[in-house]
Short mmCIF file of C-alpha atoms and ligand atoms in Angstrom, two decimals:
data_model
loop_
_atom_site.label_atom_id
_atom_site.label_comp_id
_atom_site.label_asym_id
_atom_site.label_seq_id
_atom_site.Cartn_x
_atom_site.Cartn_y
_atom_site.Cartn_z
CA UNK A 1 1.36 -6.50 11.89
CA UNK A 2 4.48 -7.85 9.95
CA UNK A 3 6.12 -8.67 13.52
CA UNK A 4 2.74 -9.76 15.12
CA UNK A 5 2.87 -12.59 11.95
CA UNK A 6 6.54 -13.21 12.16
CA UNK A 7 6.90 -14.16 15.78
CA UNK A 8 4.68 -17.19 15.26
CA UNK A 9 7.05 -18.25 12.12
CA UNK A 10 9.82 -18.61 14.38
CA UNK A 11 11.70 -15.93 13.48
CA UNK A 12 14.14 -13.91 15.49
CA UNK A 13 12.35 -10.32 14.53
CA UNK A 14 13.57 -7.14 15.11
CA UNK A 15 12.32 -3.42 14.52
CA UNK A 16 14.34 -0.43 13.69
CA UNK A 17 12.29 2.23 15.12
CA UNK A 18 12.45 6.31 15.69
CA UNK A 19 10.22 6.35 18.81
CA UNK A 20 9.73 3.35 21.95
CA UNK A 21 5.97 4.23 21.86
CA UNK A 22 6.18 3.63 17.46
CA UNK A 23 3.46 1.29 16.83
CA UNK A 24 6.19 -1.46 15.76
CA UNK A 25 7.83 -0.84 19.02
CA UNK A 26 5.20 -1.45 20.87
CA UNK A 27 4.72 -5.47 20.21
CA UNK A 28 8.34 -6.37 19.53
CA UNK A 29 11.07 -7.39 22.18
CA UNK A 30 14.33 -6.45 20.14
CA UNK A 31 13.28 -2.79 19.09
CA UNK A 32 16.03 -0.94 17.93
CA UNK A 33 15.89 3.04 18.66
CA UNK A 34 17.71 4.81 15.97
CA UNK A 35 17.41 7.12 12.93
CA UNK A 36 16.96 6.38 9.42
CA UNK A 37 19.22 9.43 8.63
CA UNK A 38 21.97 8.03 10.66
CA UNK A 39 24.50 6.18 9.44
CA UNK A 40 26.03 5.27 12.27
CA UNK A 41 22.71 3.92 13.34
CA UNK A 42 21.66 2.12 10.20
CA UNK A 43 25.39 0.65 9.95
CA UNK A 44 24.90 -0.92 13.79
CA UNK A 45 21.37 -2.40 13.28
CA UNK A 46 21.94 -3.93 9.73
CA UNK A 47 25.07 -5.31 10.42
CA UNK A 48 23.33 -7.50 13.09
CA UNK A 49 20.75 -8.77 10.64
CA UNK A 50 20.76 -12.12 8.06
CA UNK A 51 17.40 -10.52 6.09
CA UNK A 52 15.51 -6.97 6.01
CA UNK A 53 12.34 -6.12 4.71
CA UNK A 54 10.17 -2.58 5.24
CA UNK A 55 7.05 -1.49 5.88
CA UNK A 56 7.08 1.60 3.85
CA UNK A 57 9.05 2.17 0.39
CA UNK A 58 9.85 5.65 1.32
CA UNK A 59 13.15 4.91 2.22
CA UNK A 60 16.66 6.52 1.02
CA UNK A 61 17.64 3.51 -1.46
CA UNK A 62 21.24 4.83 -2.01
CA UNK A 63 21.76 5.50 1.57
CA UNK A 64 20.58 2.22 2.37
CA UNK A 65 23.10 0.23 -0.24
CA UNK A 66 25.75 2.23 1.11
CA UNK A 67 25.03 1.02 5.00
CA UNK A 68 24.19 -2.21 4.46
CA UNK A 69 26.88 -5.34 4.85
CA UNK A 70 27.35 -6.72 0.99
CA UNK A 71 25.67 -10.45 1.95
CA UNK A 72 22.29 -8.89 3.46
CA UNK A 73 18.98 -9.98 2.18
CA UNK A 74 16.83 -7.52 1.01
CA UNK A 75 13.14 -8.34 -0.09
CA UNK A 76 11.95 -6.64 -2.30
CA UNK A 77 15.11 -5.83 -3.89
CA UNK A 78 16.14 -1.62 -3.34
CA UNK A 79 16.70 -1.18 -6.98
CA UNK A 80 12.84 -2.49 -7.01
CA UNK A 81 11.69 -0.28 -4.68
CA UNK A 82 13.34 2.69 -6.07
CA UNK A 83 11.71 2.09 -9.23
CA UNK A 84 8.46 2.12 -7.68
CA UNK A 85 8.88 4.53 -4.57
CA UNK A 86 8.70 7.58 -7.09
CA UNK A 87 5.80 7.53 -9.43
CA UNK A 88 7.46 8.81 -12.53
CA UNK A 89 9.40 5.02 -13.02
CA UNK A 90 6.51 3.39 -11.74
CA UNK A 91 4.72 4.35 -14.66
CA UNK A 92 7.34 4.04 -17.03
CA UNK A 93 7.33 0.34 -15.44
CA UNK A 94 3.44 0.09 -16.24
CA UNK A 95 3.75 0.96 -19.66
CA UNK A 96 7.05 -0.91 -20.52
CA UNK A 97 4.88 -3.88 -19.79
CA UNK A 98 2.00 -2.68 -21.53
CA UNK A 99 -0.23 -2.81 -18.12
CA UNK A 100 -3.14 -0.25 -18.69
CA UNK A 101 -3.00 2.87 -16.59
CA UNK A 102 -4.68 6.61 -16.28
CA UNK A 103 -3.37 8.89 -19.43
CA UNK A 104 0.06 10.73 -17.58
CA UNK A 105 2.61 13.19 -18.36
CA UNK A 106 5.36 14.41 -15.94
CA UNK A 107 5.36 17.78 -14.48
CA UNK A 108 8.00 19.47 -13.53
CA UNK A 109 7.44 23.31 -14.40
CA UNK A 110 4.28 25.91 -14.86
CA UNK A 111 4.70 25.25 -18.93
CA UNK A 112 3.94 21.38 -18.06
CA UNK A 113 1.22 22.30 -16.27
CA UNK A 114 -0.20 24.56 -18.77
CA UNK A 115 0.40 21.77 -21.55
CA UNK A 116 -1.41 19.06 -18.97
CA UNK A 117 -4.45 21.60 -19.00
CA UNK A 118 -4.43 21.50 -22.97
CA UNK A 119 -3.92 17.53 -23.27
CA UNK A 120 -6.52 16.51 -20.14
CA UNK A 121 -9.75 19.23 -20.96
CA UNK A 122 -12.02 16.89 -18.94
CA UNK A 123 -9.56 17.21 -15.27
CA UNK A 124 -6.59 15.90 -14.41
CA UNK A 125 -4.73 14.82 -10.69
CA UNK A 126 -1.94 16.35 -9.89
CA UNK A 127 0.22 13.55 -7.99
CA UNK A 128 3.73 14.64 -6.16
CA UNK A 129 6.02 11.81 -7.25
CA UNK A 130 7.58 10.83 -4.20
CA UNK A 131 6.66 10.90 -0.26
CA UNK A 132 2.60 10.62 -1.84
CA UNK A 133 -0.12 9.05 0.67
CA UNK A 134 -3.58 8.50 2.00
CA UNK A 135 -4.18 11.34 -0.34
CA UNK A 136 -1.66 13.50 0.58
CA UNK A 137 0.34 14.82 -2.39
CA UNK A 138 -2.60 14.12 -4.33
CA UNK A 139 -4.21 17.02 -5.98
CA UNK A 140 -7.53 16.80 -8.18
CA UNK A 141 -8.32 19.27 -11.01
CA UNK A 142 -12.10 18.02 -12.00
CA UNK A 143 -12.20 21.42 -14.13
CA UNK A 144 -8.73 20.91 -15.78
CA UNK A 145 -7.25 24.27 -14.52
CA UNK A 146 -4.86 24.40 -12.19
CA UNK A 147 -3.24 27.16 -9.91
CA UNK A 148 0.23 27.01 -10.51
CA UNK A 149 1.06 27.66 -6.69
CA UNK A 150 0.13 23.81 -6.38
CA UNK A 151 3.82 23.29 -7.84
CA UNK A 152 5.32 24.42 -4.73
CA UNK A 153 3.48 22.01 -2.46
CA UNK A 154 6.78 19.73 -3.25
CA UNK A 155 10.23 20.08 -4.56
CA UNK A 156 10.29 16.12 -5.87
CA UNK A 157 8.50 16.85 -9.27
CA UNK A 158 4.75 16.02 -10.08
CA UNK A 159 3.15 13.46 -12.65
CA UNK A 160 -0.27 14.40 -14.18
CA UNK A 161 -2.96 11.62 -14.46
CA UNK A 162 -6.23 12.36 -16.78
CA UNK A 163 -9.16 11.95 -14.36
CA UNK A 164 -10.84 8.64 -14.60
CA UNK A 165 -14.03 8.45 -14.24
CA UNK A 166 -14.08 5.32 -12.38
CA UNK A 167 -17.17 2.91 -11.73
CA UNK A 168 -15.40 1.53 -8.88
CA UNK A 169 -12.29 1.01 -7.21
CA UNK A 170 -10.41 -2.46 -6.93
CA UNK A 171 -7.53 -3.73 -5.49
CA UNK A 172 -5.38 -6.92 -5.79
CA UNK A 173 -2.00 -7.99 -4.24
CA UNK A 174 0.60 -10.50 -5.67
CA UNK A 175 3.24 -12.43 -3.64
CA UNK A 176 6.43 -13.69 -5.07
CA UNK A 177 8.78 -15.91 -3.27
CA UNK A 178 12.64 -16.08 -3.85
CA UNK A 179 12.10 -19.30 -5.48
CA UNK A 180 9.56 -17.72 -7.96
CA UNK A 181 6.61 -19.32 -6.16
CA UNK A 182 3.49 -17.07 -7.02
CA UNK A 183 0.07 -16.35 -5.74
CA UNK A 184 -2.92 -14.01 -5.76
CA UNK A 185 -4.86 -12.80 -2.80
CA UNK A 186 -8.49 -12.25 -3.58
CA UNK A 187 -9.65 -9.02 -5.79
CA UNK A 188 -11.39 -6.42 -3.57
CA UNK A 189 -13.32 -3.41 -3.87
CA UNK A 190 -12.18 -0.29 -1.62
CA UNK A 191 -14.20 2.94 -0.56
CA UNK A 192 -11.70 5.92 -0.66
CA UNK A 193 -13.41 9.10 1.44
CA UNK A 194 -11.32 11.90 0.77
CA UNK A 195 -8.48 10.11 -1.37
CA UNK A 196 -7.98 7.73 1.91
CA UNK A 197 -9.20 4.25 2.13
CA UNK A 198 -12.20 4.06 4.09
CA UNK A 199 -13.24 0.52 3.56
CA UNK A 200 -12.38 -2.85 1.86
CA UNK A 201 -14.93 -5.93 1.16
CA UNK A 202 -14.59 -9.07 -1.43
CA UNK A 203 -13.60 -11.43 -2.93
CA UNK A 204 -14.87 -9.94 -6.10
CA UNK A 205 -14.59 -11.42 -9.62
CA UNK A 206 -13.36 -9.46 -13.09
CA UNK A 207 -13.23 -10.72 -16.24
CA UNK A 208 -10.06 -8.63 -16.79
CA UNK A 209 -7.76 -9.64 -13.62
CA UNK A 210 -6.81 -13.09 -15.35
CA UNK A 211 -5.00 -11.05 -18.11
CA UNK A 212 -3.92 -8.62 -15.74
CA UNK A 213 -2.47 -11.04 -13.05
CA UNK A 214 -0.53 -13.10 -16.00
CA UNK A 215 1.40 -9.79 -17.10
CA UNK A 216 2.10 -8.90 -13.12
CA UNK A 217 3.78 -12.33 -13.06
CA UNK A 218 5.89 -11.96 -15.85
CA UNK A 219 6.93 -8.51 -14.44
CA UNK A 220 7.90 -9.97 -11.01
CA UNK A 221 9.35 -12.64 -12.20
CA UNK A 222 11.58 -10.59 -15.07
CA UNK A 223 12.04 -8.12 -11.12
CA UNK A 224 13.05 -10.67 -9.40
CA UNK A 225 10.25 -9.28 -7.00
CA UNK A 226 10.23 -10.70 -3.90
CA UNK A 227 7.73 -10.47 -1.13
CA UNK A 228 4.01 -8.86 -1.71
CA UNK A 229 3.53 -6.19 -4.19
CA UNK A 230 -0.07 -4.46 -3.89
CA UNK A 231 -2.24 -2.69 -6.69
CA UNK A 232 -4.67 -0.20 -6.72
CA UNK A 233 -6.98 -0.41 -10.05
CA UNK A 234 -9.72 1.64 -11.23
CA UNK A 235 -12.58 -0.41 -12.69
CA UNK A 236 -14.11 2.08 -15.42
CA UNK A 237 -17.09 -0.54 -16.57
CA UNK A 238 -14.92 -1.16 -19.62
CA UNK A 239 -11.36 -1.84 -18.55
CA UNK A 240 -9.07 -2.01 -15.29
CA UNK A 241 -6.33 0.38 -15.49
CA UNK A 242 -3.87 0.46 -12.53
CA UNK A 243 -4.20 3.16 -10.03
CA UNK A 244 -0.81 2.78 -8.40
CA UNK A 245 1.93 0.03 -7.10
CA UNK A 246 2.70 -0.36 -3.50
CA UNK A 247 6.21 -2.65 -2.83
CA UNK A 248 4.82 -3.88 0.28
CA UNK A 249 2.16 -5.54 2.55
CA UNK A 250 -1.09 -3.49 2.25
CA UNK A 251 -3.79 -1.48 3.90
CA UNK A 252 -6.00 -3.07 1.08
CA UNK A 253 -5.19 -6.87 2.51
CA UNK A 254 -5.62 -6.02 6.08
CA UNK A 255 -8.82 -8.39 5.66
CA UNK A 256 -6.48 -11.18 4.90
CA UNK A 257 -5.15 -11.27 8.80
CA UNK A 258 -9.01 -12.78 9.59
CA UNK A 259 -10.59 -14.00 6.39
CA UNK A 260 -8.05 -16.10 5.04
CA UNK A 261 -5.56 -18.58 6.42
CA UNK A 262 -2.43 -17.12 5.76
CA UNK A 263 -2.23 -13.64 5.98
CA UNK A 264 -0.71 -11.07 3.67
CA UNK A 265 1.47 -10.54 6.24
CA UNK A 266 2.69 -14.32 6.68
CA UNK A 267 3.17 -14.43 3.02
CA UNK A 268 5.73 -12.08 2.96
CA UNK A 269 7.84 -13.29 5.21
CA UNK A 270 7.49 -16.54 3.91
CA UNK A 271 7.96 -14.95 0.37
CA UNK A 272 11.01 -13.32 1.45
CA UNK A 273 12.26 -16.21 3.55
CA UNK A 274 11.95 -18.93 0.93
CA UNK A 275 9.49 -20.66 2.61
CA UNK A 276 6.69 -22.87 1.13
CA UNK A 277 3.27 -20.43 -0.16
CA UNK A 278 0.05 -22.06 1.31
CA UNK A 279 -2.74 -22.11 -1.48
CA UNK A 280 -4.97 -19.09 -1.13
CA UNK A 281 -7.99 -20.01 1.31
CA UNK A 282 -10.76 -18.04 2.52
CA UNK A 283 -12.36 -18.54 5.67
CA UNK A 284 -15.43 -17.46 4.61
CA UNK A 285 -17.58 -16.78 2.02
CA UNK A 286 -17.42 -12.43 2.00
CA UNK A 287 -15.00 -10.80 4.26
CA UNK A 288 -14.37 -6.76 5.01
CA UNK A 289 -12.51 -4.54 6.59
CA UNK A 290 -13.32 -1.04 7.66
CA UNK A 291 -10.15 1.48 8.86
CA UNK A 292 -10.76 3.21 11.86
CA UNK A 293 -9.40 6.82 11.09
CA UNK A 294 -9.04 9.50 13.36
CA UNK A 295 -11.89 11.96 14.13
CA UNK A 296 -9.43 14.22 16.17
CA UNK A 297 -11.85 13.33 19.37
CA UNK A 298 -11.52 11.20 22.81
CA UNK A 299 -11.86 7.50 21.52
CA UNK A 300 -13.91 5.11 22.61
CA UNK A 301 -13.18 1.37 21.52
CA UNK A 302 -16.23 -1.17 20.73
CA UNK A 303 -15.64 -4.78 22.10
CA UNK A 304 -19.20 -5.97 20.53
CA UNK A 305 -18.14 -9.44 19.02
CA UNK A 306 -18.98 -8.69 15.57
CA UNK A 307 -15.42 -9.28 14.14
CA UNK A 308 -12.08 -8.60 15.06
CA UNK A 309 -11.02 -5.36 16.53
CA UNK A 310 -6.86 -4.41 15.22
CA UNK A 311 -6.10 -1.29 17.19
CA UNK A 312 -2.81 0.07 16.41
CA UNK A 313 -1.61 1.72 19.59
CA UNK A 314 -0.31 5.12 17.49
CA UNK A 315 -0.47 7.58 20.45
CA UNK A 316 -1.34 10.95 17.95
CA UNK A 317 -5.33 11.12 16.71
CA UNK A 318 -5.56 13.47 14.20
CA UNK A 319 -8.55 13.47 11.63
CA UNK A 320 -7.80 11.03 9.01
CA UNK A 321 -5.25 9.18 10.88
CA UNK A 322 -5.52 5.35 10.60
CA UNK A 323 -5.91 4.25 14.10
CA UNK A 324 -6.44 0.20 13.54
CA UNK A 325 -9.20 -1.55 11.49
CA UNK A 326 -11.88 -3.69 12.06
CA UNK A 327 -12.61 -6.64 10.03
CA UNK A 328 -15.82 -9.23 9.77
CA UNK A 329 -16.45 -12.45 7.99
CA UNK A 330 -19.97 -13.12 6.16
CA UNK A 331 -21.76 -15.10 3.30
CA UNK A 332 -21.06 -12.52 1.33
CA UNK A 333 -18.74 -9.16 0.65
CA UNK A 334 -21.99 -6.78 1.04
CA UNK A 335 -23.19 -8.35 4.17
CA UNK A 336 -19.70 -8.56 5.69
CA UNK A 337 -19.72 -4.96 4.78
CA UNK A 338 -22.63 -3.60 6.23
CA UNK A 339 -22.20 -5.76 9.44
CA UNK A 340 -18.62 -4.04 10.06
CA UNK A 341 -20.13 -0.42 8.84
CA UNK A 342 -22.87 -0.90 11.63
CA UNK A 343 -20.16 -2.05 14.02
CA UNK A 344 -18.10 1.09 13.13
CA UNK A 345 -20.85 3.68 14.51
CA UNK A 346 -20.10 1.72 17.65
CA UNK A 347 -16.64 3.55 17.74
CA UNK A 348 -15.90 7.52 19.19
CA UNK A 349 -12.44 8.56 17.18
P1 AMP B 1 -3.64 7.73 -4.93
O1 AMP B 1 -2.91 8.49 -3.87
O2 AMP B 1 -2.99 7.75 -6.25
O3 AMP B 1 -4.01 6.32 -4.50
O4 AMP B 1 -5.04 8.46 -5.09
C1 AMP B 1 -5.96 8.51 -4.01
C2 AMP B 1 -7.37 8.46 -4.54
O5 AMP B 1 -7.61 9.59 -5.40
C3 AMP B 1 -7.68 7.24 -5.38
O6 AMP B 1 -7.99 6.13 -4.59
C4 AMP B 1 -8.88 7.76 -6.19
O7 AMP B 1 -10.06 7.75 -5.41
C5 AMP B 1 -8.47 9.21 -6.47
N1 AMP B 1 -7.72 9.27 -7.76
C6 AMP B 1 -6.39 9.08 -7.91
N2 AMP B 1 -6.03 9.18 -9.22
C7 AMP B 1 -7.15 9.41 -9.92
C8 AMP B 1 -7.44 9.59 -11.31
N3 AMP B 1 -6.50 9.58 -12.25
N4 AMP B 1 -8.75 9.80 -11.66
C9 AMP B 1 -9.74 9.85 -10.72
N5 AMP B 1 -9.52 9.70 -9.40
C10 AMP B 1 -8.25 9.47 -8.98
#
């Protein structure tokens, strides 16, 4: 979706890809086969490059700085993205800046864990700091005991959260541009099933996200973030606390691609690019998105013109797997919602 957006930019894109059939690969001319674990690789396809941004943060930082030419532009910065690739800085981020968040501790050993079970009686989740997503690495303790096998499930260290029991769950994302040019995409509700988002719908309105958006600009700014950083909140009734920080375009501002008129995806480029940032504009009253995740089955696309259909061409389905979304426009979030939720049945996955 970031080289779908770019092309129309006029920018010479490329993709550094494991796999021809990747996704990525798929829809871009100048895909570059290689490893990340190369060197060699990394060295070749960087050096050829004036800017580089990524579509995941779990990437090797260190190994990174040490392939890259010493000119290349990098948005968001690495040091940024290490600090928020592993969720043990990421908090220490949060609460540096005073942004509200769920109770943690870090866990690295069976006495943290039996401390965790002392300080959080009413549950916990158990969250592997790195490599964490769609609910994997994510552990939930509604009983606050925990088996202490779940400490081998990763060798990168856990953080506890106290469970939060939620009214609903939000999201939000922010783009900065290298000139410090700032905006705010729409605040959205998401449906996880199973710790995975299942679907997206706004805009919605909080009294809290003014406050909340003023101390994310002073923290990108004070960053030097560049490009689109998403966040994942929990709305408790009372306060927002923030779920988690994502240094990149998001699953939660796929709607943007059809229900506004520059899409998440456009922004970061032009974030990262130093382009001008259009003024946020919906194209319609409610908008949602619903992901189409794998069922494991034979699939069976719907073409009913109820929306728009974004099929990812990923050539494993396994249960769980996002396959593509679907998005619709409406007078409102809810109706939006329930029109893409009937189109949805339409699908076999
Ligand atoms: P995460 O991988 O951190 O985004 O977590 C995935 C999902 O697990 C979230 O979207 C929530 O539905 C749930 N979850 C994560 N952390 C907590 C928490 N501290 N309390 C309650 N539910 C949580």
């Amino acid at each position: 979706m970031l080289l779908l957006n770019a092309h129309p930019l006029g920018l010479e894109v490329s993709v550094f890809a494991a796999q021809s059939n990747d996704p990525a690969s798929q829809v871009c001319g100048r895909a570059v086969l290689g490893s990340m674990e190369d060197r060699t690789d990394l060295r070749r396809y960087l050096s050829k490059l004036d800017a580089v941004t990524f579509e995941s943060e779990f990437v090797d930082t260190a190994k990174l700085a040490r392939c890259m030419p010493q000119n290349l532009h990098v948005f968001p910065r690495l040091e940024v993205i290490e600090g928020i690739q592993d969720r043990l800085p990421q908090k220490r981020l949060l609460d540096r800046y005073k942004i509200p968040t769920a109770p943690w501790r870090e866990v690295s050993n069976k006495r943290d864990l039996s401390e965790v079970e002392n300080v959080f009686e009413n549950g916990f989740v158990l969250k592997q700091r790195r490599f964490g997503y769609d609910g994997y690495g994510t552990f939930v303790f509604k009983n606050g005991k925990a088996d202490a096998k779940v400490l081998l499930k990763s060798n990168h260290g856990f953080i506890a959260e106290g469970f939060v029991p939620f009214k609903r769950e939000l999201a939000i994302s922010f783009v900065r541009s290298v000139s410090g040019a700032f905006v705010t995409l729409p605040l959205v509700q998401s449906v996880q099933v199973n710790s995975r988002c299942f679907s997206v719908h706004g805009p919605i309105s909080h009294r809290g996200i003014k406050p909340l958006t003023q101390q994310f600009k002073k923290l990108m700014d004070d960053l030097d973030y560049v490009g689109v950083l998403a966040v994942e909140l929990f709305d408790t009734g009372k306060e927002l606390l923030v779920n988690e920080l994502a240094p990149r375009v998001h699953n939660s501002a796929h709607y943007s691609i059809d229900a506004l008129t520059c899409s998440q995806f456009e922004y970061h480029w032009r974030a990262g690019l130093d382009l001008p940032l259009p003024r946020v504009e919906l194209k319609s009253k409610g908008f949602a998105m619903v992901n189409l995740l794998g069922e494991g089955g034979r699939v069976k696309l719907s073409y009913k013109p109820m929306g728009h259909l974004h099929w990812y061409g990923k050539f494993e389905n396994r249960p769980g797997r996002k396959l593509g979304h679907i998005t619709t426009l409406d007078e409102t979030g809810k109706k939006a919602l329930e029109r893409a939720l009937s189109w949805r049945k339409d699908f076999q996955l």
